[in-house]
Coordinates of C-alpha atoms (C1' of nucleotides) in Angstrom, one line a residue:
Chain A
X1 CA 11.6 51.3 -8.6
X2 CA 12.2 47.9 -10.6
X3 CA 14.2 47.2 -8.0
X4 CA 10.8 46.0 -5.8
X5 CA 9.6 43.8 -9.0
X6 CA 12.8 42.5 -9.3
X7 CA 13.2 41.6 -5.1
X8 CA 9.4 40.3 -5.7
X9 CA 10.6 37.9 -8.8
X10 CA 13.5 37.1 -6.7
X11 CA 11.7 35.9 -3.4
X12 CA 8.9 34.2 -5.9
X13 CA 11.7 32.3 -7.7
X14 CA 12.8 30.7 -4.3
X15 CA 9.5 30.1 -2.7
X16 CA 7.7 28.2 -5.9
X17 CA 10.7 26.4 -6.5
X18 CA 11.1 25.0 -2.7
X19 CA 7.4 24.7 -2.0
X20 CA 5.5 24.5 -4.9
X21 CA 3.0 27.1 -6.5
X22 CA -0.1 25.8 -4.3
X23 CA 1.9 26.1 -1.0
X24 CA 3.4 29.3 -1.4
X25 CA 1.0 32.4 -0.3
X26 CA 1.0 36.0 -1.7
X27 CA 2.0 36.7 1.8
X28 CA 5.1 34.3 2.3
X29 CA 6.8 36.1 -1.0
X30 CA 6.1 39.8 0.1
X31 CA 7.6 38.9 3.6
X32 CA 10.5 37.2 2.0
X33 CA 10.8 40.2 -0.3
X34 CA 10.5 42.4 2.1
X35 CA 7.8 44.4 0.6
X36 CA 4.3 45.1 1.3
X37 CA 1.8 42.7 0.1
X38 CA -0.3 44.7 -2.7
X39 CA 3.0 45.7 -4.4
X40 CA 2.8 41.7 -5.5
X41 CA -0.3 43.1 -7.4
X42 CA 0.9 46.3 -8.6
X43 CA 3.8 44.7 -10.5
X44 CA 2.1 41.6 -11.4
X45 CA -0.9 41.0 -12.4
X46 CA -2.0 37.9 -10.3
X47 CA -0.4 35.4 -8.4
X48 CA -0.3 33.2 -11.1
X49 CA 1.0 35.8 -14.0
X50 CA 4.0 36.5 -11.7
X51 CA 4.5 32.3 -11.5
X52 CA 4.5 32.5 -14.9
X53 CA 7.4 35.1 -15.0
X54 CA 9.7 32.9 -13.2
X55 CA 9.1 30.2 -15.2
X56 CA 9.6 32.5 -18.4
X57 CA 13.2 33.9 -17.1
X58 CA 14.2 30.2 -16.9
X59 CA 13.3 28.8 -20.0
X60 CA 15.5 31.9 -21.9
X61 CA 18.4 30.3 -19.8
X62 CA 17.6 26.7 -21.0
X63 CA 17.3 27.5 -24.4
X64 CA 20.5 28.4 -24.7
X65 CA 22.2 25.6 -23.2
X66 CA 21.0 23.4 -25.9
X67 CA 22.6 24.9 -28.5
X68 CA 24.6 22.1 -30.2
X69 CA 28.6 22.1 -30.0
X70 CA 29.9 21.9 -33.5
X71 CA 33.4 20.4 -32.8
X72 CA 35.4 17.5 -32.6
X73 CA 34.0 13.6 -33.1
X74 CA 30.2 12.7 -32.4
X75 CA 31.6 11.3 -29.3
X76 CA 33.3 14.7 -27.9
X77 CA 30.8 16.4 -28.6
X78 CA 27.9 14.2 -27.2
X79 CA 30.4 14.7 -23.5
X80 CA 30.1 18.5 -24.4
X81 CA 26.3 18.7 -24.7
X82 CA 26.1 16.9 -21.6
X83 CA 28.9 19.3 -19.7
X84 CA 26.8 22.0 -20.9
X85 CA 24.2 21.0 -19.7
X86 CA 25.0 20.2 -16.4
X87 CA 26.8 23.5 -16.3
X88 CA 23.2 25.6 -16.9
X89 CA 21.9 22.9 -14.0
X90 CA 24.2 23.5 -11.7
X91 CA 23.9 27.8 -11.9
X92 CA 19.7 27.0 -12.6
X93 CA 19.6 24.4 -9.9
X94 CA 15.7 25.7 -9.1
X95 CA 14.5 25.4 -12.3
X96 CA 14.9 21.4 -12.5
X97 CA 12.8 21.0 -9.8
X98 CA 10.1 23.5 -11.2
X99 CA 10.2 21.8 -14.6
X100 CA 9.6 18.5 -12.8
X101 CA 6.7 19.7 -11.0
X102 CA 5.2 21.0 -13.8
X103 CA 5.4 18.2 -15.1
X104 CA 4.3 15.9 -12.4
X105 CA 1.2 18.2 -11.8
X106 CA 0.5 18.2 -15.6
X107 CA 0.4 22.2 -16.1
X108 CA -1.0 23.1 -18.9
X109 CA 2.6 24.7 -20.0
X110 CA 3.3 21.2 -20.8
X111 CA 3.6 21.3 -24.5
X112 CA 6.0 24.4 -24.3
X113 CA 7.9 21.6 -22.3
X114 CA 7.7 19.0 -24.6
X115 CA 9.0 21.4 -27.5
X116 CA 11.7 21.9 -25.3
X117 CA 12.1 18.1 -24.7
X118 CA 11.9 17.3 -28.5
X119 CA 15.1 20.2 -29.3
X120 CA 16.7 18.2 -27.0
X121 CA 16.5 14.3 -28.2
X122 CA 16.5 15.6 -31.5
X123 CA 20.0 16.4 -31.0
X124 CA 21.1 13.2 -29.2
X125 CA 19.8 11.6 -32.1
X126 CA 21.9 13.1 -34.5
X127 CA 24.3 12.5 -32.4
X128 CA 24.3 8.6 -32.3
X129 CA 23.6 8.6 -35.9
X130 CA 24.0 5.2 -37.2
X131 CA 25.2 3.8 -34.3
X132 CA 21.9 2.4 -32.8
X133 CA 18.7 1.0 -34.3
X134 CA 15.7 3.0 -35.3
X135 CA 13.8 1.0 -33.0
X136 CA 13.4 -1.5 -30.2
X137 CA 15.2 -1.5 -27.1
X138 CA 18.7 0.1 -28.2
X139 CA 17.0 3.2 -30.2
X140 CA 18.3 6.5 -29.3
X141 CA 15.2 6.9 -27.5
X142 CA 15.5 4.7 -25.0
X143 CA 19.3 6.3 -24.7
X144 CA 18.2 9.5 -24.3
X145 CA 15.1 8.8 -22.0
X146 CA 18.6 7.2 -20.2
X147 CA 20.9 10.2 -19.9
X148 CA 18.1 12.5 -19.0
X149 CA 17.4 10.5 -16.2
X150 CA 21.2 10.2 -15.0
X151 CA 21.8 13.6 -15.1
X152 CA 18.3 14.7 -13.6
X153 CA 18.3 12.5 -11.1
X154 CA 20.9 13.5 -9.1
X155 CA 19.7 17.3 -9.0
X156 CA 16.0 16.9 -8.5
X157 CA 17.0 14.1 -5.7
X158 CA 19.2 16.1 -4.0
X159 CA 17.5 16.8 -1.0
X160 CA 16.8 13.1 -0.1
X161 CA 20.5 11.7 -1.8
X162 CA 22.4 14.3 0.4
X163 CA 22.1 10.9 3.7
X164 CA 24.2 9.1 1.1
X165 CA 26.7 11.5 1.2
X166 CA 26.6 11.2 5.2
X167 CA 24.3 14.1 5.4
X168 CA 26.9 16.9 3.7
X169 CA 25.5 19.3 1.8
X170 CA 25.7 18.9 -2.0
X171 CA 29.6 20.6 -2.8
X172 CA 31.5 21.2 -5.9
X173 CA 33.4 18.1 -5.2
X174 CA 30.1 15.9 -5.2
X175 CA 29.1 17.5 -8.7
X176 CA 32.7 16.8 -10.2
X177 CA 32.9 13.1 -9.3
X178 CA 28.5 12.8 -10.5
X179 CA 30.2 14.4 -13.6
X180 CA 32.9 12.0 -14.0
X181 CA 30.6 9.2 -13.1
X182 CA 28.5 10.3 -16.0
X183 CA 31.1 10.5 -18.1
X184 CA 32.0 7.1 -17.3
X185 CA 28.7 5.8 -18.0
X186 CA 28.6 7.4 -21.6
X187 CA 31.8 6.2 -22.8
X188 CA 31.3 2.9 -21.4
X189 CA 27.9 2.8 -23.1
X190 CA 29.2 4.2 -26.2
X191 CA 32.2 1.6 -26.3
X192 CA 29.7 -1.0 -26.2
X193 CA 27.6 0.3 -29.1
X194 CA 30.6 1.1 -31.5
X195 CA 31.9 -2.6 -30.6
X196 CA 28.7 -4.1 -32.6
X197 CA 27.2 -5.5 -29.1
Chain J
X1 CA -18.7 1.3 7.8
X2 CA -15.5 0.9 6.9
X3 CA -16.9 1.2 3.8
X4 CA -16.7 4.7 3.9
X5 CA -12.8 5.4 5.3
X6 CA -11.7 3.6 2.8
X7 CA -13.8 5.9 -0.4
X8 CA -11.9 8.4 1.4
X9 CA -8.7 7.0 1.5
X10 CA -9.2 5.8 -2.2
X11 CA -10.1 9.6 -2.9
X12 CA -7.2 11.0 -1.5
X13 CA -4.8 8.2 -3.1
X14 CA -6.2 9.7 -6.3
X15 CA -6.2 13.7 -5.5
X16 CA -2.7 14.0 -3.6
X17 CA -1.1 11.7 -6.5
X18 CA -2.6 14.2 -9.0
X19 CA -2.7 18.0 -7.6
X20 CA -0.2 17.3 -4.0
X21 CA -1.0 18.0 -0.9
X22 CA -1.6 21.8 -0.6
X23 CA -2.7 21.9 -3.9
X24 CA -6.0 19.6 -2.8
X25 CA -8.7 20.7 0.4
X26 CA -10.3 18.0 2.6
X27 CA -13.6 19.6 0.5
X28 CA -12.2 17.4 -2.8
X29 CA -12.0 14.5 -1.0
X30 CA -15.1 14.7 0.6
X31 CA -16.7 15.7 -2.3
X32 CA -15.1 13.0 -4.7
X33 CA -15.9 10.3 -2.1
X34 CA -19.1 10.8 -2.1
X35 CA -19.2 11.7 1.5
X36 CA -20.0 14.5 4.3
X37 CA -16.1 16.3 5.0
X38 CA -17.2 16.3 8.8
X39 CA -16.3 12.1 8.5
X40 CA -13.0 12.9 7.3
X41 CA -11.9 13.9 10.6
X42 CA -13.9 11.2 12.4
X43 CA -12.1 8.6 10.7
X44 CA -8.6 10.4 10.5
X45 CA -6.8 12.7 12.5
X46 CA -6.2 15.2 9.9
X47 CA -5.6 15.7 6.4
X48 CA -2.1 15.2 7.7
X49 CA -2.5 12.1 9.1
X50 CA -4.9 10.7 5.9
X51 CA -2.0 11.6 3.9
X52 CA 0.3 9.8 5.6
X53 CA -2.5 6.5 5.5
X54 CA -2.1 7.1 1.6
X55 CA 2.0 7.2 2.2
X56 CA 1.9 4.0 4.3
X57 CA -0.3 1.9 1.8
X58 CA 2.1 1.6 -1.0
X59 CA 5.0 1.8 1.5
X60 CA 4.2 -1.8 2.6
X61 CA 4.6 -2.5 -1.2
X62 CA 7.1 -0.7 -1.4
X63 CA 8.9 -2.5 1.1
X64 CA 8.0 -5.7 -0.3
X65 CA 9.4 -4.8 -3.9
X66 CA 12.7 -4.1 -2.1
X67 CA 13.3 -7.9 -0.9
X68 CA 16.5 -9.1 -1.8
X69 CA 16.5 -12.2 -4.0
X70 CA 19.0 -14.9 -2.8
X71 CA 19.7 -17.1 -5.4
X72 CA 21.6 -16.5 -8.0
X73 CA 25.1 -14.4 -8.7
X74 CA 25.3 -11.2 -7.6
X75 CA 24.3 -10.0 -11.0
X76 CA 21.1 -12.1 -11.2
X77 CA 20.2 -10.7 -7.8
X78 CA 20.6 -7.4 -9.2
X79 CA 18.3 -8.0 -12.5
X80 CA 15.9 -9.6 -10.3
X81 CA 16.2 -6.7 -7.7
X82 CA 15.3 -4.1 -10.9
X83 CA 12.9 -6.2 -12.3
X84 CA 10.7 -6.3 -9.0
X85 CA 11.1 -2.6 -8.2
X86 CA 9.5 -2.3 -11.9
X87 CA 7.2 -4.5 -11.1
X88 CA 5.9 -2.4 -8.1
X89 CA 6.3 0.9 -10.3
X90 CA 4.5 0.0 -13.0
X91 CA 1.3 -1.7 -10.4
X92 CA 1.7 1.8 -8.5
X93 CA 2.2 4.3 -11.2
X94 CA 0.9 7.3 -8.8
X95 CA 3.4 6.2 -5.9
X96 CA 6.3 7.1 -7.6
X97 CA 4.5 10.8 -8.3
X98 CA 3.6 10.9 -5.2
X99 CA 6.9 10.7 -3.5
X100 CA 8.8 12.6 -6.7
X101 CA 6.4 15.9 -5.6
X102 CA 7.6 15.3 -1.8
X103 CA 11.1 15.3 -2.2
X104 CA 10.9 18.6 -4.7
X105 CA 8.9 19.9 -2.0
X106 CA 11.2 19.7 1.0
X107 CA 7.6 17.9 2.9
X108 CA 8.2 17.5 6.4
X109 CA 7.7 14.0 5.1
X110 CA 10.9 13.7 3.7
X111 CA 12.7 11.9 6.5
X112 CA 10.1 9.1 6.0
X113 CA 11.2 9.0 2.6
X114 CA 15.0 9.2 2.6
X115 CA 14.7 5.8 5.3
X116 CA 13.4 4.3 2.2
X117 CA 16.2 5.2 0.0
X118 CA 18.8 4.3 2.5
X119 CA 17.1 0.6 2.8
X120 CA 17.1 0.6 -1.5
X121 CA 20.9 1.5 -1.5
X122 CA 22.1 -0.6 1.3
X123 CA 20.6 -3.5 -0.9
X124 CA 22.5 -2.0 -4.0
X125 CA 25.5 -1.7 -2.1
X126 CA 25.7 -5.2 -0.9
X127 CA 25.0 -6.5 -4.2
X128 CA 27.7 -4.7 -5.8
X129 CA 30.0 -5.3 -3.1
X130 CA 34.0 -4.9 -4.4
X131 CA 33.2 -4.6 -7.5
X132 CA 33.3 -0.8 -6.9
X133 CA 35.6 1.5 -5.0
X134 CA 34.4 3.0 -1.3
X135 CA 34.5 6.2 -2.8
X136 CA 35.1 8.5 -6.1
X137 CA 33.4 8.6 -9.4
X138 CA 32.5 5.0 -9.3
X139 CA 31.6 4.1 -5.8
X140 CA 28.1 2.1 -5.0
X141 CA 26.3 5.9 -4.3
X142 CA 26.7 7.0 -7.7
X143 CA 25.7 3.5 -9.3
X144 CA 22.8 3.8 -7.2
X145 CA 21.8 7.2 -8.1
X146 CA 22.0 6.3 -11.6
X147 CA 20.2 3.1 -11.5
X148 CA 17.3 5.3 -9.7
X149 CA 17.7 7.6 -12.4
X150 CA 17.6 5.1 -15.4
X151 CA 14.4 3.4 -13.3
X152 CA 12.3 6.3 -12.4
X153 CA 12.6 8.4 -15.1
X154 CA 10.4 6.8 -17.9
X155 CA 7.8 7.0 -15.2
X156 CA 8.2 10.1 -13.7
X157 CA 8.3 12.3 -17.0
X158 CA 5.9 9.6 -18.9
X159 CA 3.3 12.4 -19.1
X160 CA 6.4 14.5 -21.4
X161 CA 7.9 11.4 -23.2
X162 CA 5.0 9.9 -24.7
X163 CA 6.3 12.6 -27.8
X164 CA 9.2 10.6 -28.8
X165 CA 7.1 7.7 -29.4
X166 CA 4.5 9.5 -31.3
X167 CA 2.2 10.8 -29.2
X168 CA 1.1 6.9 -28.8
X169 CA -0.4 6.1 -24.7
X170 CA 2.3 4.5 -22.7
X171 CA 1.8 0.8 -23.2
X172 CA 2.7 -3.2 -22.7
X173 CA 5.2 -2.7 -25.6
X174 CA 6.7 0.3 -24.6
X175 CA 7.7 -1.2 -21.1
X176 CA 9.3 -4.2 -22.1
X177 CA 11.2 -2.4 -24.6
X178 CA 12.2 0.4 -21.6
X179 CA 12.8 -2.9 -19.3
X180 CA 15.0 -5.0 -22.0
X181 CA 17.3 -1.5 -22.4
X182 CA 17.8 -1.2 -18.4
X183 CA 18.9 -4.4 -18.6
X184 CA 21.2 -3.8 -21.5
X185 CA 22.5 -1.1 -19.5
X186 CA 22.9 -2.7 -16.4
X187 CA 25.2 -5.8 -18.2
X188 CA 27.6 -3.0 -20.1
X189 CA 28.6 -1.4 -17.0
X190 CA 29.1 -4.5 -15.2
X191 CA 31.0 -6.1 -17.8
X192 CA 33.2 -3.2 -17.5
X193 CA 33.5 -3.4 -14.2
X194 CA 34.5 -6.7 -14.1
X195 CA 36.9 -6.2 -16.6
X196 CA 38.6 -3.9 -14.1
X197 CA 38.8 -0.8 -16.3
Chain Z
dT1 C1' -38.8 0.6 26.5
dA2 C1' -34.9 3.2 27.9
dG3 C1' -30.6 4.1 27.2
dA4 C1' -26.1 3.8 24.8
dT5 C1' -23.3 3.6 20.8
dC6 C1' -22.0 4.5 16.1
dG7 C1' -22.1 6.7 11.6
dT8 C1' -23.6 10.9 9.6
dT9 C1' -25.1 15.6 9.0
dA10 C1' -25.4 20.8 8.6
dA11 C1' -23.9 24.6 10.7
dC12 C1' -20.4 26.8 12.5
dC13 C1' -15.4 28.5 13.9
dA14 C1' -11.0 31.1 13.5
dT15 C1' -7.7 31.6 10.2
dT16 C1' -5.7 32.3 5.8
dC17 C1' -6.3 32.9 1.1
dG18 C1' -5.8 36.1 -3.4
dG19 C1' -6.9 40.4 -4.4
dT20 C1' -8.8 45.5 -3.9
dT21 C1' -9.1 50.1 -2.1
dA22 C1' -8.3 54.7 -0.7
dA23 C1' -5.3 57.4 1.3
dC24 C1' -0.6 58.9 1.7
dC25 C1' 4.4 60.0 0.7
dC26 C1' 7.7 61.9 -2.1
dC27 C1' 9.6 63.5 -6.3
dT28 C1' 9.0 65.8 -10.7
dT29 C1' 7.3 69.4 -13.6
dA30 C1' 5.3 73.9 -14.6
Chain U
dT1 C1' 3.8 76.6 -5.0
dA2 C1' 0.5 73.9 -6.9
dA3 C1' -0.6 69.9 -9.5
dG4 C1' 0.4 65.4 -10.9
dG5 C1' 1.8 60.8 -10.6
dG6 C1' 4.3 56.7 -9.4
dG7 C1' 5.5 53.9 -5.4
dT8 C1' 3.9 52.4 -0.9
dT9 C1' 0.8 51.5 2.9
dA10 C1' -2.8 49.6 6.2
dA11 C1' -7.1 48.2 6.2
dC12 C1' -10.3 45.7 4.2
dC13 C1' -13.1 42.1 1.2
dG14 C1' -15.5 37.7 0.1
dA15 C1' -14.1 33.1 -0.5
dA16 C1' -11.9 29.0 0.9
dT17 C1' -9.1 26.7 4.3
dG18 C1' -8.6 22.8 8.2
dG19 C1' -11.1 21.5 11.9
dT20 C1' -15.2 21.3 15.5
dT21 C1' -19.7 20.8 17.4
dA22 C1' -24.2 19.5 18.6
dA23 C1' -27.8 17.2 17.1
dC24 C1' -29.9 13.3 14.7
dG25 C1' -31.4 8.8 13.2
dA26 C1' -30.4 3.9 13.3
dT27 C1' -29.1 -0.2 15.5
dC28 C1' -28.0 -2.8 19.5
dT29 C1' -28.4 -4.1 24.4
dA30 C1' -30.3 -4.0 29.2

DNA sequence: TAGATCGTTAACCATTCGGTTAACCCCTTA
DNA sequence: TAAGGGGTTAACCGAATGGTTAACGATCTA
C-alpha cells in the first residue's frame, strides 16, 4: 500500500526535523511509523534518498508562497508577502528548522537554497524600488537580510523563546501579536524611509 | 600534558561547530587532534561532557559580552549593549552555529541555553523600561526577539547570503555596513516609540 | 634501585548503525 | 487450483559507535 510510504515519509518528516538527519536512526522512524524496519528500504532507496524526499515535498510548498501579490501600493503589498509568508510558516512550521540546519551544516543542497533565497530578495527589491540606495548600509539588502531574520527568528527560536512567554506553548494568540509586531516594525521602517531619513 | 586536552578540546570546538554532535564520533576528534581516542575519555568524562567543555568556553564570553554598560541614556546603553554582543559574534563566529543547531535540535542542552536568553532579555527589558507596554504587540519580548533576529541572522545564514553580495567572502566591509544598518534600525523604532505612536 | 604515578597505547567490549536476505502471507489472475 | 507477485517479516550482516581495560614506557621519589 502507499499508505506505509506515506506513514514512513510522515514519521521521517517529524524525526529529521526535531532531531536532525545524523541523530535520527532507520530504526527510530519505522518504530514511529509503525512499520517494520526493511520497509524503510523497500520504499526508499537509502536513508538518505528518503531525507531527500521530505525535503523535496517542502520546497513544492515554499515555492508557492513566494509568488508575488499584484495588488494595491508597494507598501500593501510588501505587508502581503510577508502575511503570506508567515502563513506557509506557520502550517510548514518543520521545514524552517530543516532549512536552517541545512544550512548551518552546509549540505550540499545549498545552492537549490540559495536559488530559493535569491526569488525571494529579488522580490523585496522590487518592492522598495527607489526608495533605498543601491548600496551601503540602507540597500534593500541589508532590509531584507532584516525581515528574514524578524520573521525567522521567532519560529526557528521557538523552543528556547517559549520561557519568555512564561513557559506556554507557542498559541495562535502569540503568532497574531509576533504578526502585528512585525507589521509594526515594517511600517515604522518604511515611514522612515519614505520621510527622506 | 595539558597539552594534549586542550588539541582535543580545540578539535571538538571545530567538529561539533561544523557537523553537530551526533553527526561527529569521538574517532574525528581523536583523529583530527592528532591523538590516541582512548585519552579522550581520560581527560573527559564523555563525549557528553567534552561537549559541554566546548559549550562552557565561549559561554564565559558569552557572559562577558552581555555586561550592561552604565553610562550613558538608556539608548546608548542599548547601542553599546549591540555593539558588544557583535563584538563577541563576530570573535566567535562558530558559537553562534553552535548553539542555533542546539536549539533546532531540542539538545538536552537546551535549558543551559534558554538561562542565557533569559539573562540577554532581562538586560533588554530593563533598558527599554516604559518605553514599551507589559504586554501585546509591542512589549520588551517581541523587541527582544527581533533584535535577536536582526543580530543573528547575518551570521547564522552567512554561508546562504554571501549571494546577494556577489558571491564576494563575508568581510571587514560587509560588517560595518550590517552594523551601521542595526543601528539605523534600532534609532527608527525608538524614535517612534518615544514619539508615543 | 624499587616502587609509584602519569600519559599513552592497542586491543577489546557491547551496542547500534544502515542495509540485505530469504522466507512468508495474501491477493490476483489464469 | 496453481502460479505469480507485491507487501511484510525476523533474522542477519559488516561497520561504526561510545566507552573500557590492561599493559607499557617515562619520569619522579623513597
Amino acid at each position: 500500500m502507499a499508505e506505509t510510504a506515506d506513514r514512513i515519509l510522515q514519521a521521517a518528516d517529524e524525526l529529521f526535523s526535531l532531531r536532525g538527519y545524523a541523530a535520527v536512526s532507520a530504526r527510530d522512524i519505522a518504530e514511529r511509523a509503525g512499520v517494520n524496519k526493511a520497509l524503510i528500504f523497500y520504499y526508499f532507496e537509502s536513508k538518505e534518498a528518503l531525507f531527500r524526499r521530505v525535503l523535496d515535498q517542502y520546497y513544492e510548498g515554499h515555492v508557492k508562497a513566494l509568488e508575488l501579490p499584484t495588488e494595491g501600493s508597494y507598501r500593501e503589498r510588501l505587508h502581503t508577502l510577508i502575511d503570506h509568508y508567515l502563513d506557509f510558516i506557520e502550517d510548514n512550521y518543520r521545514y524552517l528548522q530543516l532549512v536552517q540546519r541545512e544550512i548551518i551544516e552546509g549540505s550540499s543542497r545549498l545552492p537549490y537554497i540559495q536559488q530559493n533565497v535569491m526569488t525571494l530578495y529579488s522580490r523585496v527589491r522590487d518592492l522598495l524600488g527607489d526608495l533605498v540606495p543601491a548600496s551601503g548600509a540602507l540597500d534593500a539588502r541589508q532590509f531584507f537580510v532584516s525581515f528574514s531574520g524578524l520573521i525567522n527568528t521567532f519560529y526557528v527560536n521557538a523552543p528556547v523563546l517559549g520561557e519568555l512567554w512564561a513557559g506556554q506553548q507557542m498559541d495562535a494568540a502569540q503568532r497574531l501579536a509576533r504578526r502585528e509586531h512585525l507589521h509594526w516594525i515594517v511600517n515604522t521602517l518604511l515611514d522612515r524611509l519614505e520621510s527622506g531619513k
